[in-house]
Amino acid sequence: DAGVIQSPRHEVTEMGQEVTLRCKPISGHDYLFWYRQTMMRGLELLIYFNNNVPIDDSGMPEDRFSAKMPNASFSTLKIQPSEPRDSAVYFCASRPTGNEQFFGPGTRLTVL
Amino acid sequence: SQQGEEDPQALSIQEGENATMNCSYKTSINNLQWYRQNSGRGLVHLILIRSNEREKHSGRLRVTLDTSKKSSSLLITASRAADTASYFCATERIQGAQKLVFGQGTRLTINP
């Protein structure tokens, strides 16, 4: 298996633009997680899904952030409109029930 | 505040020495996990210890868990330059299971 796949790996955009981050989890994993990592705040859980259904989105910072999982092999995290304070590394992770999480390589987002 | 608090925040030792990192948490847990993150990469799962376990080994890694003190330690024996990375503890709480809460991490540097 190729592991968790994220795209793009790097994204540079201007303030106000829409940003879409993509994730393909490991096949057969029931859970998918979106995290954000910054030096100031560390690793924060934004939202997670179980069998494509959002379970907990309490970590989503504000309405500018939205996430979808239309099927078991694809999820998106969208920021609209983006702001400089959204600059961070965004990780997607997946896991089977009851086991450890497998992280993707991350998307480094820079909002100018 | 973070569920997991690692101590120390940074540790620098000579190759061949042992490295010990600590983690404290606040609420009751199902399990505690340790992850490693190399610079610019995603997190990699190292070891999971369940709340009814006190010690676990994996290769050069030894993890202990003291639920009465709500603390865990990660010992890396005979350190190597390749062990240079950030190490995170993550707890899965009894309530809100399936999601992990990460600490801020310990930055470990192994000097050749």
mmCIF file of C-alpha atoms in Angstrom:
data_model
loop_
_atom_site.group_PDB
_atom_site.id
_atom_site.type_symbol
_atom_site.label_atom_id
_atom_site.label_comp_id
_atom_site.label_asym_id
_atom_site.label_seq_id
_atom_site.Cartn_x
_atom_site.Cartn_y
_atom_site.Cartn_z
ATOM 1 C CA ASP A 1 0.000 0.000 0.000
ATOM 2 C CA ALA A 2 1.228 3.512 -0.804
ATOM 3 C CA GLY A 3 0.172 4.877 2.566
ATOM 4 C CA VAL A 4 -1.879 8.010 3.073
ATOM 5 C CA ILE A 5 -1.586 10.290 0.073
ATOM 6 C CA GLN A 6 -1.965 14.050 0.292
ATOM 7 C CA SER A 7 -1.955 16.678 -2.405
ATOM 8 C CA PRO A 8 -0.634 19.161 -3.055
ATOM 9 C CA ARG A 9 2.546 18.887 -0.972
ATOM 10 C CA HIS A 10 3.058 22.631 -1.058
ATOM 11 C CA GLU A 11 0.573 25.400 -1.680
ATOM 12 C CA VAL A 12 1.261 29.108 -1.824
ATOM 13 C CA THR A 13 -1.726 31.362 -2.261
ATOM 14 C CA GLU A 14 -2.824 34.904 -1.632
ATOM 15 C CA MET A 15 -5.133 36.027 1.096
ATOM 16 C CA GLY A 16 -8.773 35.687 0.124
ATOM 17 C CA GLN A 17 -8.259 32.779 -2.256
ATOM 18 C CA GLU A 18 -9.920 29.409 -1.864
ATOM 19 C CA VAL A 19 -7.651 26.522 -0.914
ATOM 20 C CA THR A 20 -8.506 22.844 -1.290
ATOM 21 C CA LEU A 21 -6.391 20.138 0.285
ATOM 22 C CA ARG A 22 -6.885 16.525 -0.699
ATOM 23 C CA CYS A 23 -6.353 13.206 1.021
ATOM 24 C CA LYS A 24 -6.563 9.565 0.026
ATOM 25 C CA PRO A 25 -6.598 7.305 3.102
ATOM 26 C CA ILE A 26 -5.263 3.786 3.308
ATOM 27 C CA SER A 27 -7.750 1.321 1.876
ATOM 28 C CA GLY A 28 -9.828 -0.393 4.532
ATOM 29 C CA HIS A 29 -9.281 2.211 7.225
ATOM 30 C CA ASP A 30 -12.535 3.301 8.843
ATOM 31 C CA TYR A 31 -11.352 6.592 10.288
ATOM 32 C CA LEU A 32 -9.912 9.698 8.674
ATOM 33 C CA PHE A 33 -8.479 12.667 10.562
ATOM 34 C CA TRP A 34 -7.423 16.170 9.540
ATOM 35 C CA TYR A 35 -4.786 17.933 11.659
ATOM 36 C CA ARG A 36 -3.051 21.290 11.520
ATOM 37 C CA GLN A 37 0.475 21.800 12.836
ATOM 38 C CA THR A 38 2.087 25.126 13.697
ATOM 39 C CA MET A 39 5.005 26.087 15.894
ATOM 40 C CA MET A 40 2.756 28.103 18.182
ATOM 41 C CA ARG A 41 -0.144 25.696 18.619
ATOM 42 C CA GLY A 42 1.426 22.325 17.921
ATOM 43 C CA LEU A 43 -0.650 19.561 16.357
ATOM 44 C CA GLU A 44 -4.377 20.266 16.462
ATOM 45 C CA LEU A 45 -7.169 17.924 15.424
ATOM 46 C CA LEU A 46 -9.557 19.748 13.123
ATOM 47 C CA ILE A 47 -12.136 17.094 12.250
ATOM 48 C CA TYR A 48 -12.481 13.343 11.920
ATOM 49 C CA PHE A 49 -14.721 10.983 9.998
ATOM 50 C CA ASN A 50 -15.880 7.428 10.632
ATOM 51 C CA ASN A 51 -17.110 5.508 7.592
ATOM 52 C CA ASN A 52 -17.271 8.803 5.662
ATOM 53 C CA VAL A 53 -19.482 10.498 8.292
ATOM 54 C CA PRO A 54 -18.121 13.523 10.199
ATOM 55 C CA ILE A 55 -18.020 12.635 13.881
ATOM 56 C CA ASP A 56 -16.338 15.561 15.572
ATOM 57 C CA ASP A 57 -15.642 18.925 13.950
ATOM 58 C CA SER A 58 -15.140 20.855 17.173
ATOM 59 C CA GLY A 59 -11.568 21.617 16.172
ATOM 60 C CA MET A 60 -12.473 23.423 12.981
ATOM 61 C CA PRO A 61 -11.395 26.991 13.710
ATOM 62 C CA GLU A 62 -14.254 28.830 12.014
ATOM 63 C CA ASP A 63 -16.776 28.736 9.223
ATOM 64 C CA ARG A 64 -14.102 29.412 6.647
ATOM 65 C CA PHE A 65 -13.024 25.796 7.085
ATOM 66 C CA SER A 66 -15.030 22.882 5.730
ATOM 67 C CA ALA A 67 -14.280 19.216 5.151
ATOM 68 C CA LYS A 68 -15.984 16.499 3.159
ATOM 69 C CA MET A 69 -15.549 12.808 2.621
ATOM 70 C CA PRO A 70 -17.713 11.812 -0.364
ATOM 71 C CA ASN A 71 -16.445 8.238 -0.357
ATOM 72 C CA ALA A 72 -14.104 5.912 1.517
ATOM 73 C CA SER A 73 -11.097 6.788 -0.616
ATOM 74 C CA PHE A 74 -11.180 10.578 -0.739
ATOM 75 C CA SER A 75 -11.489 13.592 1.536
ATOM 76 C CA THR A 76 -11.037 17.320 1.096
ATOM 77 C CA LEU A 77 -10.354 20.183 3.466
ATOM 78 C CA LYS A 78 -11.340 23.562 2.080
ATOM 79 C CA ILE A 79 -10.501 27.029 3.340
ATOM 80 C CA GLN A 80 -12.500 29.876 1.861
ATOM 81 C CA PRO A 81 -11.431 32.629 2.082
ATOM 82 C CA SER A 82 -7.896 31.914 3.222
ATOM 83 C CA GLU A 83 -6.009 34.198 5.625
ATOM 84 C CA PRO A 84 -2.296 34.473 6.506
ATOM 85 C CA ARG A 85 -2.951 32.925 9.925
ATOM 86 C CA ASP A 86 -4.053 29.744 8.166
ATOM 87 C CA SER A 87 -0.442 29.141 7.142
ATOM 88 C CA ALA A 88 0.540 25.768 8.596
ATOM 89 C CA VAL A 89 1.235 22.165 7.701
ATOM 90 C CA TYR A 90 -1.987 20.210 7.291
ATOM 91 C CA PHE A 91 -1.883 16.469 7.877
ATOM 92 C CA CYS A 92 -4.344 13.797 6.996
ATOM 93 C CA ALA A 93 -4.261 10.503 8.892
ATOM 94 C CA SER A 94 -6.255 7.307 8.713
ATOM 95 C CA ARG A 95 -6.676 4.340 10.992
ATOM 96 C CA PRO A 96 -8.521 1.083 11.243
ATOM 97 C CA THR A 97 -10.724 0.708 14.301
ATOM 98 C CA GLY A 98 -8.720 0.306 17.475
ATOM 99 C CA ASN A 99 -5.217 0.798 16.098
ATOM 100 C CA GLU A 100 -2.625 3.467 15.540
ATOM 101 C CA GLN A 101 -2.959 6.338 13.090
ATOM 102 C CA PHE A 102 -1.072 6.492 9.822
ATOM 103 C CA PHE A 103 -0.139 9.979 8.754
ATOM 104 C CA GLY A 104 0.312 11.395 5.291
ATOM 105 C CA PRO A 105 3.316 13.549 4.366
ATOM 106 C CA GLY A 106 1.377 16.771 4.907
ATOM 107 C CA THR A 107 0.564 19.845 2.847
ATOM 108 C CA ARG A 108 2.567 22.954 3.657
ATOM 109 C CA LEU A 109 0.232 25.908 3.137
ATOM 110 C CA THR A 110 1.483 29.465 2.901
ATOM 111 C CA VAL A 111 -1.058 32.272 2.643
ATOM 112 C CA LEU A 112 0.495 35.584 1.662
ATOM 113 C CA SER B 1 -4.615 22.937 27.532
ATOM 114 C CA GLN B 2 -2.850 20.010 25.902
ATOM 115 C CA GLN B 3 -3.772 16.574 27.228
ATOM 116 C CA GLY B 4 -0.224 15.393 26.759
ATOM 117 C CA GLU B 5 2.663 17.469 28.036
ATOM 118 C CA GLU B 6 6.107 16.265 27.082
ATOM 119 C CA ASP B 7 9.171 16.914 29.134
ATOM 120 C CA PRO B 8 11.763 18.052 28.287
ATOM 121 C CA GLN B 9 10.903 20.252 25.323
ATOM 122 C CA ALA B 10 14.359 19.645 23.882
ATOM 123 C CA LEU B 11 17.044 17.059 24.592
ATOM 124 C CA SER B 12 20.544 16.802 23.156
ATOM 125 C CA ILE B 13 22.747 13.769 23.854
ATOM 126 C CA GLN B 14 25.730 11.924 22.415
ATOM 127 C CA GLU B 15 25.322 8.959 20.137
ATOM 128 C CA GLY B 16 25.225 5.746 22.113
ATOM 129 C CA GLU B 17 23.647 7.305 25.190
ATOM 130 C CA ASN B 18 20.106 6.591 26.326
ATOM 131 C CA ALA B 19 17.362 9.174 25.854
ATOM 132 C CA THR B 20 14.373 9.464 28.157
ATOM 133 C CA MET B 21 11.312 11.564 27.422
ATOM 134 C CA ASN B 22 8.324 11.997 29.681
ATOM 135 C CA CYS B 23 4.668 12.680 29.095
ATOM 136 C CA SER B 24 1.966 13.710 31.539
ATOM 137 C CA TYR B 25 -1.750 13.851 30.917
ATOM 138 C CA LYS B 26 -4.857 14.934 32.769
ATOM 139 C CA THR B 27 -7.826 12.660 32.108
ATOM 140 C CA SER B 28 -8.432 8.909 32.110
ATOM 141 C CA ILE B 29 -7.308 7.179 28.954
ATOM 142 C CA ASN B 30 -7.842 4.043 26.891
ATOM 143 C CA ASN B 31 -4.281 4.061 25.622
ATOM 144 C CA LEU B 32 -1.236 6.226 25.134
ATOM 145 C CA GLN B 33 0.800 6.287 21.957
ATOM 146 C CA TRP B 34 4.208 7.629 20.996
ATOM 147 C CA TYR B 35 4.966 9.029 17.569
ATOM 148 C CA ARG B 36 8.123 10.267 15.883
ATOM 149 C CA GLN B 37 8.318 13.109 13.381
ATOM 150 C CA ASN B 38 11.365 13.747 11.260
ATOM 151 C CA SER B 39 11.787 17.304 10.027
ATOM 152 C CA GLY B 40 9.379 18.057 7.211
ATOM 153 C CA ARG B 41 7.647 14.699 7.411
ATOM 154 C CA GLY B 42 4.459 13.204 8.776
ATOM 155 C CA LEU B 43 4.258 11.462 12.125
ATOM 156 C CA VAL B 44 5.157 7.798 12.391
ATOM 157 C CA HIS B 45 3.663 5.557 15.025
ATOM 158 C CA LEU B 46 6.209 3.974 17.377
ATOM 159 C CA ILE B 47 4.384 2.155 20.132
ATOM 160 C CA LEU B 48 0.993 1.916 21.828
ATOM 161 C CA ILE B 49 0.476 1.063 25.481
ATOM 162 C CA ARG B 50 -2.972 0.326 26.856
ATOM 163 C CA SER B 51 -4.250 1.605 30.171
ATOM 164 C CA ASN B 52 -3.988 -1.868 31.755
ATOM 165 C CA GLU B 53 -0.340 -2.254 30.736
ATOM 166 C CA ARG B 54 2.624 -0.939 32.684
ATOM 167 C CA GLU B 55 5.536 -1.493 30.339
ATOM 168 C CA LYS B 56 6.093 -2.304 26.709
ATOM 169 C CA HIS B 57 9.165 -2.900 24.564
ATOM 170 C CA SER B 58 9.815 -2.596 20.866
ATOM 171 C CA GLY B 59 13.401 -2.974 19.721
ATOM 172 C CA ARG B 60 15.410 -0.196 21.385
ATOM 173 C CA LEU B 61 12.249 1.463 22.680
ATOM 174 C CA ARG B 62 10.829 1.000 26.148
ATOM 175 C CA VAL B 63 7.614 2.677 27.237
ATOM 176 C CA THR B 64 6.199 2.768 30.726
ATOM 177 C CA LEU B 65 2.786 3.922 31.855
ATOM 178 C CA ASP B 66 1.764 4.928 35.376
ATOM 179 C CA THR B 67 -1.971 5.591 35.363
ATOM 180 C CA SER B 68 -1.962 6.593 39.042
ATOM 181 C CA LYS B 69 0.418 9.435 38.222
ATOM 182 C CA LYS B 70 -1.029 9.965 34.743
ATOM 183 C CA SER B 71 2.406 9.806 33.217
ATOM 184 C CA SER B 72 4.412 7.863 30.672
ATOM 185 C CA SER B 73 8.030 7.688 29.659
ATOM 186 C CA LEU B 74 9.760 6.734 26.434
ATOM 187 C CA LEU B 75 13.294 5.376 26.664
ATOM 188 C CA ILE B 76 15.460 5.016 23.587
ATOM 189 C CA THR B 77 18.530 2.933 24.332
ATOM 190 C CA ALA B 78 21.867 3.130 22.507
ATOM 191 C CA SER B 79 20.785 6.187 20.544
ATOM 192 C CA ARG B 80 21.813 6.722 16.924
ATOM 193 C CA ALA B 81 22.076 9.826 14.787
ATOM 194 C CA ALA B 82 19.024 8.592 12.877
ATOM 195 C CA ASP B 83 16.959 8.905 16.067
ATOM 196 C CA THR B 84 17.170 12.695 15.759
ATOM 197 C CA ALA B 85 13.537 13.787 15.487
ATOM 198 C CA SER B 86 10.619 15.174 17.461
ATOM 199 C CA TYR B 87 8.755 12.717 19.661
ATOM 200 C CA PHE B 88 5.102 13.139 20.579
ATOM 201 C CA CYS B 89 2.889 11.381 23.043
ATOM 202 C CA ALA B 90 -0.795 11.120 22.228
ATOM 203 C CA THR B 91 -3.632 9.976 24.421
ATOM 204 C CA GLU B 92 -6.916 8.389 23.503
ATOM 205 C CA ARG B 93 -9.377 9.387 26.178
ATOM 206 C CA ILE B 94 -12.052 7.077 27.529
ATOM 207 C CA GLN B 95 -14.650 9.618 26.457
ATOM 208 C CA GLY B 96 -14.137 10.801 22.914
ATOM 209 C CA ALA B 97 -12.512 7.557 21.886
ATOM 210 C CA GLN B 98 -10.880 7.071 18.480
ATOM 211 C CA LYS B 99 -9.406 10.562 18.488
ATOM 212 C CA LEU B 100 -5.953 11.350 19.819
ATOM 213 C CA VAL B 101 -4.799 14.425 21.700
ATOM 214 C CA PHE B 102 -1.153 15.224 21.050
ATOM 215 C CA GLY B 103 1.359 16.977 23.233
ATOM 216 C CA GLN B 104 3.782 19.631 22.055
ATOM 217 C CA GLY B 105 6.590 17.151 21.592
ATOM 218 C CA THR B 106 10.220 16.711 22.605
ATOM 219 C CA ARG B 107 12.885 17.682 20.116
ATOM 220 C CA LEU B 108 15.654 15.054 20.380
ATOM 221 C CA THR B 109 19.086 15.691 18.880
ATOM 222 C CA ILE B 110 21.678 12.921 18.770
ATOM 223 C CA ASN B 111 25.184 14.259 18.335
ATOM 224 C CA PRO B 112 27.671 11.990 16.512
#
